[in-house]
PDB file of C-alpha atoms in Angstrom:
ATOM      1  CA  MET A 850      11.664   5.238 -13.704  1.00  0.00           C
ATOM      2  CA  ALA A 851      10.605   8.808 -12.992  1.00  0.00           C
ATOM      3  CA  ARG A 852      11.420  10.187  -9.570  1.00  0.00           C
ATOM      4  CA  PHE A 853       8.466  11.733  -7.776  1.00  0.00           C
ATOM      5  CA  VAL A 854       9.202  14.688  -5.546  1.00  0.00           C
ATOM      6  CA  GLY A 855       6.982  16.054  -2.801  1.00  0.00           C
ATOM      7  CA  SER A 856       4.519  14.646  -0.345  1.00  0.00           C
ATOM      8  CA  ARG A 857       1.504  15.158  -2.638  1.00  0.00           C
ATOM      9  CA  ALA A 858       2.930  12.960  -5.378  1.00  0.00           C
ATOM     10  CA  CYS A 859       3.957  10.274  -2.891  1.00  0.00           C
ATOM     11  CA  GLY A 860       0.526  10.403  -1.299  1.00  0.00           C
ATOM     12  CA  ALA A 861      -1.171   9.960  -4.677  1.00  0.00           C
ATOM     13  CA  ILE A 862       0.985   6.937  -5.463  1.00  0.00           C
ATOM     14  CA  GLU A 863       0.254   5.291  -2.107  1.00  0.00           C
ATOM     15  CA  TYR A 864      -3.485   6.027  -2.497  1.00  0.00           C
ATOM     16  CA  PHE A 865      -3.482   4.250  -5.869  1.00  0.00           C
ATOM     17  CA  GLN A 866      -1.617   1.272  -4.406  1.00  0.00           C
ATOM     18  CA  LEU A 867      -4.037   0.904  -1.494  1.00  0.00           C
ATOM     19  CA  THR A 868      -7.050   1.244  -3.814  1.00  0.00           C
ATOM     20  CA  VAL A 869      -5.796  -1.559  -6.095  1.00  0.00           C
ATOM     21  CA  VAL A 870      -5.427  -3.995  -3.196  1.00  0.00           C
ATOM     22  CA  GLU A 871      -8.721  -2.998  -1.527  1.00  0.00           C
ATOM     23  CA  THR A 872     -10.586  -3.416  -4.845  1.00  0.00           C
ATOM     24  CA  ARG A 873      -9.115  -6.907  -5.259  1.00  0.00           C
ATOM     25  CA  LEU A 874     -10.290  -7.914  -1.763  1.00  0.00           C
ATOM     26  CA  ALA A 875     -13.828  -6.687  -2.446  1.00  0.00           C
ATOM     27  CA  GLY A 876     -13.921  -8.591  -5.733  1.00  0.00           C
ATOM     28  CA  LEU A 877     -12.815 -11.837  -4.097  1.00  0.00           C
ATOM     29  CA  TYR A 878     -15.573 -11.649  -1.466  1.00  0.00           C
ATOM     30  CA  SER A 879     -18.212 -10.927  -4.119  1.00  0.00           C
ATOM     31  CA  LYS A 880     -17.117 -13.807  -6.367  1.00  0.00           C
ATOM     32  CA  MET A 881     -16.975 -16.240  -3.464  1.00  0.00           C
ATOM     33  CA  ARG A 882     -20.632 -15.581  -2.662  1.00  0.00           C
ATOM     34  CA  GLN A 883     -21.615 -16.273  -6.285  1.00  0.00           C
ATOM     35  CA  PHE A 884     -19.467 -19.386  -6.668  1.00  0.00           C
ATOM     36  CA  PRO A 885     -21.991 -22.217  -5.959  1.00  0.00           C
ATOM     37  CA  LEU A 886     -24.462 -20.830  -8.540  1.00  0.00           C
ATOM     38  CA  ARG A 887     -21.759 -20.467 -11.174  1.00  0.00           C
ATOM     39  CA  MET A 888     -20.583 -24.017 -10.628  1.00  0.00           C
ATOM     40  CA  GLN A 889     -24.066 -25.403 -11.307  1.00  0.00           C
ATOM     41  CA  ALA A 890     -24.369 -23.335 -14.491  1.00  0.00           C
ATOM     42  CA  TRP A 891     -21.117 -24.479 -16.034  1.00  0.00           C
ATOM     43  CA  GLY A 892     -22.050 -28.149 -16.465  1.00  0.00           C
ATOM     44  CA  ALA A 893     -19.788 -31.139 -16.400  1.00  0.00           C
ATOM     45  CA  SER A 894     -18.538 -31.232 -19.995  1.00  0.00           C
ATOM     46  CA  SER A 895     -14.797 -31.685 -20.425  1.00  0.00           C
ATOM     47  CA  THR A 896     -12.285 -30.925 -23.188  1.00  0.00           C
ATOM     48  CA  ALA A 897     -10.238 -33.802 -24.603  1.00  0.00           C
ATOM     49  CA  TRP A 898      -6.659 -33.624 -23.443  1.00  0.00           C
ATOM     50  CA  SER A 899      -3.509 -35.349 -24.704  1.00  0.00           C
ATOM     51  CA  ALA A 900      -2.020 -38.461 -23.119  1.00  0.00           C
ATOM     52  CA  SER A 901       0.912 -36.394 -21.848  1.00  0.00           C
ATOM     53  CA  MET A 902      -1.223 -34.994 -19.057  1.00  0.00           C
ATOM     54  CA  LEU A 903      -0.514 -35.925 -15.482  1.00  0.00           C
ATOM     55  CA  THR A 904      -3.351 -37.424 -13.408  1.00  0.00           C
ATOM     56  CA  ALA A 905      -2.761 -36.953  -9.713  1.00  0.00           C
ATOM     57  CA  GLN A 906      -3.563 -39.770  -7.283  1.00  0.00           C
ATOM     58  CA  ILE A 907      -2.244 -38.648  -3.890  1.00  0.00           C
ATOM     59  CA  ASN A 908      -4.404 -36.660  -1.480  1.00  0.00           C
ATOM     60  CA  GLY A 909      -3.084 -33.345  -0.220  1.00  0.00           C
ATOM     61  CA  LEU A 910      -3.654 -29.612  -0.418  1.00  0.00           C
ATOM     62  CA  THR A 911      -1.060 -26.831  -0.489  1.00  0.00           C
ATOM     63  CA  ASP A 912      -2.413 -24.433   2.106  1.00  0.00           C
ATOM     64  CA  PHE A 913       0.258 -23.446   4.616  1.00  0.00           C
ATOM     65  CA  PRO A 914       0.648 -26.760   6.447  1.00  0.00           C
ATOM     66  CA  THR A 915       1.525 -26.375  10.105  1.00  0.00           C
ATOM     67  CA  VAL A 916       3.604 -29.568  10.417  1.00  0.00           C
ATOM     68  CA  HIS A 917       4.972 -30.983   7.142  1.00  0.00           C
ATOM     69  CA  PRO A 918       5.848 -29.067   3.953  1.00  0.00           C
ATOM     70  CA  ALA A 919       3.282 -29.558   1.198  1.00  0.00           C
ATOM     71  CA  SER A 920       3.958 -30.367  -2.442  1.00  0.00           C
ATOM     72  CA  PRO A 921       3.077 -27.695  -5.037  1.00  0.00           C
ATOM     73  CA  GLU A 922       0.838 -30.215  -6.838  1.00  0.00           C
ATOM     74  CA  GLY A 923      -1.319 -30.729  -3.730  1.00  0.00           C
ATOM     75  CA  PHE A 924      -4.422 -28.953  -5.055  1.00  0.00           C
ATOM     76  CA  ALA A 925      -4.603 -31.079  -8.213  1.00  0.00           C
ATOM     77  CA  ARG A 926      -3.804 -34.243  -6.289  1.00  0.00           C
ATOM     78  CA  ARG A 927      -6.562 -33.778  -3.753  1.00  0.00           C
ATOM     79  CA  PHE A 928      -9.239 -33.436  -6.413  1.00  0.00           C
ATOM     80  CA  ASP A 929      -7.750 -35.959  -8.870  1.00  0.00           C
ATOM     81  CA  LEU A 930      -7.495 -33.326 -11.608  1.00  0.00           C
ATOM     82  CA  PRO A 931      -5.606 -33.780 -14.888  1.00  0.00           C
ATOM     83  CA  MET A 932      -2.737 -31.341 -15.122  1.00  0.00           C
ATOM     84  CA  ARG A 933      -0.429 -30.504 -18.002  1.00  0.00           C
ATOM     85  CA  GLU A 934       2.938 -28.912 -17.191  1.00  0.00           C
ATOM     86  CA  ARG A 935       4.266 -25.942 -19.143  1.00  0.00           C
ATOM     87  CA  SER A 936       7.616 -24.155 -18.783  1.00  0.00           C
ATOM     88  CA  ILE A 937       7.577 -20.357 -19.180  1.00  0.00           C
ATOM     89  CA  PRO A 938      10.588 -17.971 -19.423  1.00  0.00           C
ATOM     90  CA  LYS A 939      10.869 -15.055 -17.003  1.00  0.00           C
ATOM     91  CA  GLN A 940       9.009 -11.784 -17.586  1.00  0.00           C
ATOM     92  CA  GLN A 941       6.273 -13.411 -19.687  1.00  0.00           C
ATOM     93  CA  ASP A 942       2.487 -13.463 -19.493  1.00  0.00           C
ATOM     94  CA  LEU A 943       1.317 -16.675 -17.877  1.00  0.00           C
ATOM     95  CA  LEU A 944      -2.461 -16.954 -18.255  1.00  0.00           C
ATOM     96  CA  LEU A 945      -4.231 -18.873 -21.024  1.00  0.00           C
ATOM     97  CA  PRO A 946      -8.024 -18.986 -21.551  1.00  0.00           C
ATOM     98  CA  ASP A 947     -10.201 -21.864 -20.303  1.00  0.00           C
ATOM     99  CA  LEU A 948      -7.532 -22.998 -17.840  1.00  0.00           C
ATOM    100  CA  ALA A 949      -6.665 -22.612 -14.177  1.00  0.00           C
ATOM    101  CA  HIS A 950      -2.952 -22.278 -13.483  1.00  0.00           C
ATOM    102  CA  LEU A 951      -1.132 -23.847 -10.526  1.00  0.00           C
ATOM    103  CA  LEU A 952       2.425 -22.617  -9.991  1.00  0.00           C
ATOM    104  CA  LEU A 953       4.759 -25.600  -9.604  1.00  0.00           C
ATOM    105  CA  ALA A 954       8.199 -23.940  -9.725  1.00  0.00           C
ATOM    106  CA  GLY A 955       9.589 -20.409  -9.844  1.00  0.00           C
ATOM    107  CA  GLN A 956       8.006 -17.138  -8.768  1.00  0.00           C
ATOM    108  CA  ALA A 957       5.340 -15.064 -10.496  1.00  0.00           C
ATOM    109  CA  CYS A 958       3.161 -12.052  -9.706  1.00  0.00           C
ATOM    110  CA  ARG A 959      -0.293 -10.634 -10.168  1.00  0.00           C
ATOM    111  CA  ASN A 960      -0.203  -7.042 -11.351  1.00  0.00           C
ATOM    112  CA  ARG A 961      -2.082  -4.107 -12.819  1.00  0.00           C
ATOM    113  CA  VAL A 962      -0.573  -1.697 -15.349  1.00  0.00           C
ATOM    114  CA  LEU A 963      -1.727   1.898 -15.827  1.00  0.00           C
ATOM    115  CA  ARG A 964      -2.151   3.401 -19.284  1.00  0.00           C
ATOM    116  CA  ASP A 965       1.151   5.246 -18.950  1.00  0.00           C
ATOM    117  CA  GLY A 966       2.999   1.963 -18.262  1.00  0.00           C
ATOM    118  CA  ARG A 967       3.400   2.194 -14.488  1.00  0.00           C
ATOM    119  CA  ARG A 968       2.885  -1.192 -12.839  1.00  0.00           C
ATOM    120  CA  GLN A 969       1.743  -2.230  -9.375  1.00  0.00           C
ATOM    121  CA  ILE A 970       2.437  -5.793  -8.265  1.00  0.00           C
ATOM    122  CA  THR A 971      -0.471  -6.851  -6.047  1.00  0.00           C
ATOM    123  CA  ALA A 972       0.725 -10.359  -5.120  1.00  0.00           C
ATOM    124  CA  ILE A 973       3.866 -12.475  -5.351  1.00  0.00           C
ATOM    125  CA  LEU A 974       3.154 -16.115  -6.154  1.00  0.00           C
ATOM    126  CA  ILE A 975       5.261 -19.089  -5.052  1.00  0.00           C
ATOM    127  CA  PRO A 976       5.042 -22.830  -5.812  1.00  0.00           C
ATOM    128  CA  GLY A 977       1.692 -24.238  -4.712  1.00  0.00           C
ATOM    129  CA  ASP A 978      -0.268 -21.025  -5.346  1.00  0.00           C
ATOM    130  CA  ILE A 979      -3.215 -20.897  -7.730  1.00  0.00           C
ATOM    131  CA  CYS A 980      -2.256 -18.060 -10.060  1.00  0.00           C
ATOM    132  CA  ASP A 981      -5.801 -17.115 -11.043  1.00  0.00           C
ATOM    133  CA  PRO A 982      -8.494 -18.159  -8.534  1.00  0.00           C
ATOM    134  CA  GLU A 983     -10.912 -15.806 -10.296  1.00  0.00           C
ATOM    135  CA  ALA A 984     -10.689 -18.044 -13.353  1.00  0.00           C
ATOM    136  CA  ILE A 985     -12.229 -20.809 -11.224  1.00  0.00           C
ATOM    137  CA  LEU A 986     -14.762 -18.544  -9.533  1.00  0.00           C
ATOM    138  CA  ALA A 987     -15.879 -16.443 -12.485  1.00  0.00           C
ATOM    139  CA  GLN A 988     -14.006 -17.706 -15.587  1.00  0.00           C
ATOM    140  CA  ARG A 989     -12.118 -14.418 -15.855  1.00  0.00           C
ATOM    141  CA  ALA A 990      -9.448 -12.435 -14.025  1.00  0.00           C
ATOM    142  CA  ASP A 991      -9.210  -8.645 -13.757  1.00  0.00           C
ATOM    143  CA  TYR A 992      -5.413  -8.680 -13.524  1.00  0.00           C
ATOM    144  CA  ALA A 993      -2.397  -9.997 -15.405  1.00  0.00           C
ATOM    145  CA  VAL A 994      -0.085 -12.730 -14.123  1.00  0.00           C
ATOM    146  CA  ASN A 995       3.571 -12.524 -15.188  1.00  0.00           C
ATOM    147  CA  THR A 996       6.560 -14.711 -14.419  1.00  0.00           C
ATOM    148  CA  LEU A 997       9.256 -13.068 -12.299  1.00  0.00           C
ATOM    149  CA  THR A 998      11.635 -15.978 -12.871  1.00  0.00           C
ATOM    150  CA  ARG A 999      11.553 -19.027 -15.141  1.00  0.00           C
ATOM    151  CA  CYS A1000       8.445 -20.902 -14.036  1.00  0.00           C
ATOM    152  CA  THR A1001       6.700 -24.231 -14.421  1.00  0.00           C
ATOM    153  CA  VAL A1002       2.902 -24.145 -14.225  1.00  0.00           C
ATOM    154  CA  GLY A1003       0.311 -26.883 -14.106  1.00  0.00           C
ATOM    155  CA  GLU A1004      -2.625 -26.163 -16.400  1.00  0.00           C
ATOM    156  CA  ILE A1005      -5.989 -27.565 -15.316  1.00  0.00           C
ATOM    157  CA  PRO A1006      -9.101 -27.430 -17.566  1.00  0.00           C
ATOM    158  CA  LEU A1007     -11.802 -25.252 -16.041  1.00  0.00           C
ATOM    159  CA  ALA A1008     -14.416 -27.684 -17.350  1.00  0.00           C
ATOM    160  CA  ARG A1009     -12.957 -30.444 -15.182  1.00  0.00           C
ATOM    161  CA  ILE A1010     -13.010 -28.205 -12.111  1.00  0.00           C
ATOM    162  CA  ALA A1011     -16.623 -27.237 -12.839  1.00  0.00           C
ATOM    163  CA  ALA A1012     -17.588 -30.912 -12.795  1.00  0.00           C
ATOM    164  CA  LEU A1013     -16.464 -31.331  -9.175  1.00  0.00           C
ATOM    165  CA  ASP A1014     -18.756 -31.273  -6.149  1.00  0.00           C
ATOM    166  CA  HIS A1015     -18.809 -27.538  -5.504  1.00  0.00           C
ATOM    167  CA  HIS A1016     -18.949 -27.820  -1.693  1.00  0.00           C
ATOM    168  CA  ASP A1017     -15.550 -29.519  -1.464  1.00  0.00           C
ATOM    169  CA  LEU A1018     -13.981 -27.109  -3.918  1.00  0.00           C
ATOM    170  CA  THR A1019     -15.544 -24.094  -2.216  1.00  0.00           C
ATOM    171  CA  ASP A1020     -13.974 -25.127   1.097  1.00  0.00           C
ATOM    172  CA  ALA A1021     -10.547 -25.512  -0.511  1.00  0.00           C
ATOM    173  CA  LEU A1022     -10.789 -22.197  -2.359  1.00  0.00           C
ATOM    174  CA  ASN A1023     -12.092 -20.465   0.749  1.00  0.00           C
ATOM    175  CA  ARG A1024      -8.944 -21.447   2.646  1.00  0.00           C
ATOM    176  CA  ARG A1025      -6.790 -20.146  -0.174  1.00  0.00           C
ATOM    177  CA  LEU A1026      -8.737 -16.900  -0.386  1.00  0.00           C
ATOM    178  CA  ARG A1027      -8.434 -16.396   3.370  1.00  0.00           C
ATOM    179  CA  ARG A1028      -4.671 -16.752   2.987  1.00  0.00           C
ATOM    180  CA  GLU A1029      -4.528 -14.252   0.127  1.00  0.00           C
ATOM    181  CA  GLU A1030      -6.775 -11.756   1.901  1.00  0.00           C
ATOM    182  CA  ALA A1031      -4.609 -11.922   5.027  1.00  0.00           C
ATOM    183  CA  ILE A1032      -1.499 -11.262   2.956  1.00  0.00           C
ATOM    184  CA  ALA A1033      -3.193  -8.424   1.049  1.00  0.00           C
ATOM    185  CA  ARG A1034      -4.244  -6.724   4.298  1.00  0.00           C
ATOM    186  CA  GLU A1035      -0.653  -6.839   5.532  1.00  0.00           C
ATOM    187  CA  TRP A1036       0.554  -5.367   2.228  1.00  0.00           C
ATOM    188  CA  ILE A1037      -1.903  -2.481   2.733  1.00  0.00           C
ATOM    189  CA  VAL A1038      -0.333  -1.817   6.134  1.00  0.00           C
ATOM    190  CA  SER A1039       3.138  -1.849   4.575  1.00  0.00           C
ATOM    191  CA  LEU A1040       2.186   0.546   1.772  1.00  0.00           C
ATOM    192  CA  GLY A1041       0.365   2.868   4.135  1.00  0.00           C
ATOM    193  CA  ARG A1042       2.543   2.906   7.245  1.00  0.00           C
ATOM    194  CA  ARG A1043       5.924   1.155   6.885  1.00  0.00           C
ATOM    195  CA  VAL A1044       8.935   3.041   5.543  1.00  0.00           C
ATOM    196  CA  GLY A1045      11.033   1.614   2.726  1.00  0.00           C
ATOM    197  CA  ILE A1046      13.450  -0.521   4.728  1.00  0.00           C
ATOM    198  CA  GLU A1047      10.593  -1.897   6.856  1.00  0.00           C
ATOM    199  CA  ARG A1048       8.591  -2.786   3.728  1.00  0.00           C
ATOM    200  CA  MET A1049      11.501  -4.741   2.285  1.00  0.00           C
ATOM    201  CA  ALA A1050      12.279  -6.457   5.585  1.00  0.00           C
ATOM    202  CA  HIS A1051       8.648  -7.460   6.025  1.00  0.00           C
ATOM    203  CA  LEU A1052       8.341  -8.850   2.501  1.00  0.00           C
ATOM    204  CA  LEU A1053      11.523 -10.917   2.923  1.00  0.00           C
ATOM    205  CA  CYS A1054      10.250 -12.321   6.233  1.00  0.00           C
ATOM    206  CA  GLU A1055       6.907 -13.162   4.628  1.00  0.00           C
ATOM    207  CA  LEU A1056       8.528 -14.892   1.645  1.00  0.00           C
ATOM    208  CA  HIS A1057      10.782 -16.859   4.013  1.00  0.00           C
ATOM    209  CA  TRP A1058       7.751 -18.114   5.949  1.00  0.00           C
ATOM    210  CA  ARG A1059       5.724 -18.987   2.851  1.00  0.00           C
ATOM    211  CA  LEU A1060       8.594 -20.755   1.085  1.00  0.00           C
ATOM    212  CA  ALA A1061       9.388 -22.729   4.240  1.00  0.00           C
ATOM    213  CA  ALA A1062       5.773 -23.960   4.235  1.00  0.00           C
ATOM    214  CA  VAL A1063       6.381 -25.681   0.881  1.00  0.00           C
ATOM    215  CA  GLY A1064       9.843 -26.981   1.784  1.00  0.00           C
ATOM    216  CA  LEU A1065      11.899 -24.470  -0.206  1.00  0.00           C
ATOM    217  CA  VAL A1066      13.984 -23.030   2.641  1.00  0.00           C
ATOM    218  CA  ILE A1067      17.250 -24.542   3.897  1.00  0.00           C
ATOM    219  CA  GLY A1068      18.044 -23.079   7.279  1.00  0.00           C
ATOM    220  CA  ASP A1069      17.335 -19.402   6.680  1.00  0.00           C
ATOM    221  CA  SER A1070      18.393 -19.488   3.032  1.00  0.00           C
ATOM    222  CA  PHE A1071      16.224 -19.642  -0.091  1.00  0.00           C
ATOM    223  CA  GLU A1072      16.415 -18.950  -3.818  1.00  0.00           C
ATOM    224  CA  MET A1073      15.721 -15.312  -4.669  1.00  0.00           C
ATOM    225  CA  ARG A1074      15.941 -14.154  -8.284  1.00  0.00           C
ATOM    226  CA  ILE A1075      13.360 -11.350  -8.169  1.00  0.00           C
ATOM    227  CA  THR A1076      14.851  -8.178  -9.671  1.00  0.00           C
ATOM    228  CA  GLN A1077      15.128  -4.838  -7.902  1.00  0.00           C
ATOM    229  CA  SER A1078      12.673  -3.393 -10.439  1.00  0.00           C
ATOM    230  CA  ASP A1079      10.110  -6.052  -9.497  1.00  0.00           C
ATOM    231  CA  PHE A1080      10.645  -5.369  -5.796  1.00  0.00           C
ATOM    232  CA  ALA A1081      10.090  -1.679  -6.520  1.00  0.00           C
ATOM    233  CA  ASP A1082       6.749  -2.368  -8.205  1.00  0.00           C
ATOM    234  CA  ALA A1083       5.638  -4.535  -5.268  1.00  0.00           C
ATOM    235  CA  LEU A1084       6.742  -2.151  -2.516  1.00  0.00           C
ATOM    236  CA  GLY A1085       5.771   1.199  -4.044  1.00  0.00           C
ATOM    237  CA  LEU A1086       9.391   2.366  -4.199  1.00  0.00           C
ATOM    238  CA  THR A1087      11.798   3.363  -6.950  1.00  0.00           C
ATOM    239  CA  SER A1088      14.487   0.947  -8.115  1.00  0.00           C
ATOM    240  CA  VAL A1089      17.092   3.331  -6.708  1.00  0.00           C
ATOM    241  CA  HIS A1090      15.404   3.263  -3.304  1.00  0.00           C
ATOM    242  CA  VAL A1091      15.234  -0.539  -3.376  1.00  0.00           C
ATOM    243  CA  ASN A1092      18.966  -0.678  -4.109  1.00  0.00           C
ATOM    244  CA  ARG A1093      19.693   1.560  -1.117  1.00  0.00           C
ATOM    245  CA  VAL A1094      17.424  -0.454   1.157  1.00  0.00           C
ATOM    246  CA  LEU A1095      19.081  -3.758   0.213  1.00  0.00           C
ATOM    247  CA  LYS A1096      22.518  -2.230   0.731  1.00  0.00           C
ATOM    248  CA  SER A1097      21.471  -1.015   4.177  1.00  0.00           C
ATOM    249  CA  LEU A1098      20.199  -4.502   5.112  1.00  0.00           C
ATOM    250  CA  ARG A1099      23.458  -6.053   3.902  1.00  0.00           C
ATOM    251  CA  ASP A1100      25.608  -3.477   5.716  1.00  0.00           C
ATOM    252  CA  SER A1101      23.646  -4.151   8.902  1.00  0.00           C
ATOM    253  CA  ARG A1102      24.455  -7.870   8.579  1.00  0.00           C
ATOM    254  CA  LEU A1103      20.781  -8.757   8.325  1.00  0.00           C
ATOM    255  CA  ILE A1104      20.831 -10.417   4.896  1.00  0.00           C
ATOM    256  CA  HIS A1105      23.287 -11.883   2.417  1.00  0.00           C
ATOM    257  CA  LEU A1106      22.387 -12.075  -1.276  1.00  0.00           C
ATOM    258  CA  HIS A1107      24.711 -13.896  -3.655  1.00  0.00           C
ATOM    259  CA  GLY A1108      24.279 -16.074  -6.725  1.00  0.00           C
ATOM    260  CA  GLY A1109      20.508 -15.840  -6.672  1.00  0.00           C
ATOM    261  CA  ARG A1110      20.266 -17.059  -3.079  1.00  0.00           C
ATOM    262  CA  LEU A1111      19.137 -14.967  -0.115  1.00  0.00           C
ATOM    263  CA  THR A1112      20.159 -15.772   3.454  1.00  0.00           C
ATOM    264  CA  LEU A1113      18.606 -14.125   6.505  1.00  0.00           C
ATOM    265  CA  LEU A1114      21.691 -13.698   8.697  1.00  0.00           C
ATOM    266  CA  ASP A1115      19.770 -12.508  11.750  1.00  0.00           C
ATOM    267  CA  ARG A1116      16.117 -13.372  11.296  1.00  0.00           C
ATOM    268  CA  PRO A1117      14.946 -12.294  14.795  1.00  0.00           C
ATOM    269  CA  ARG A1118      16.469  -8.846  14.308  1.00  0.00           C
ATOM    270  CA  LEU A1119      15.036  -8.577  10.776  1.00  0.00           C
ATOM    271  CA  GLU A1120      11.592  -9.482  12.109  1.00  0.00           C
ATOM    272  CA  ARG A1121      11.873  -6.832  14.821  1.00  0.00           C
ATOM    273  CA  LEU A1122      12.819  -4.218  12.220  1.00  0.00           C
ATOM    274  CA  ALA A1123       9.810  -5.160  10.085  1.00  0.00           C
ATOM    275  CA  GLN A1124       7.474  -5.650  13.071  1.00  0.00           C
ATOM    276  CA  PHE A1125       6.727  -8.997  11.446  1.00  0.00           C
ATOM    277  CA  ASP A1126       4.210 -11.252  13.149  1.00  0.00           C
ATOM    278  CA  PRO A1127       3.428 -14.462  11.209  1.00  0.00           C
ATOM    279  CA  ALA A1128       0.060 -14.829  12.954  1.00  0.00           C
ATOM    280  CA  TYR A1129      -1.729 -13.526   9.846  1.00  0.00           C
ATOM    281  CA  LEU A1130      -0.183 -16.390   7.854  1.00  0.00           C
ATOM    282  CA  GLU A1131      -0.708 -19.035  10.523  1.00  0.00           C
ATOM    283  CA  THR A1132      -4.357 -18.077  11.056  1.00  0.00           C
ATOM    284  CA  SER A1133      -5.077 -18.312   7.333  1.00  0.00           C
ATOM    285  CA  ALA A1134      -3.798 -21.908   7.350  1.00  0.00           C
ATOM    286  CA  VAL A1135      -6.480 -23.133   9.767  1.00  0.00           C
ATOM    287  CA  PRO A1136      -9.167 -25.158   7.942  1.00  0.00           C
ATOM    288  CA  VAL A1137     -12.553 -23.505   7.634  1.00  0.00           C
TER     289      VAL A1137
END
């Protein structure tokens, strides 16, 4: 990865990063307003699916529960949607046409790639996240979704989603979009104002909170197989800088990373370093 020298180059990079996230937020608001009309236009026809599909029966929705961890399949279960599981190796494209994708296991990302190959990760996805809400809202997505680790996704036919009562689905999607918008705003703050070590500390605190909400944290330890290159593309840093930041956090006895598992050794101190306040995550979990 090329090393950029000078404040002008760094400023240009950060301006691009902020613009990508701000554009995504504006697009989400616009599509949400159009959603009820699109739902009526789609019709209720459905594609025939094989008998291997899973039909969910249990009510529940994965949206940052405040008491009990939620299952990744909660969205499909609440709306009784058929869902076919697919396993995908790491560093692969995830999206297929005519489907919505629910992440069941692993970690993935939304990203944009410039013509010269530079990539900006705009969101990190964990189990329970809808990978492509725009596919539901507008039948298309203006970004790519790639696996960061080996992943399992649940594929749901868009035609089946279109056949649902749009008011119930709009409420569920609205809660999810509120969550994503809150996270995106905090990423803008990180890219614009936090220095490298604060960006990394904040992202690790955020991932800890989100993974705990779906029952994937034991104590202050959770699986972490995201590469330094992927962290660099999410945080607007070079891979070399990410390596130095992680070493500094380890040397300060704030984190321990071994065998694909990350432990926050002193979470209160890490949160103070990052100026992390989970209120933006907790607020987005409140039903509309």
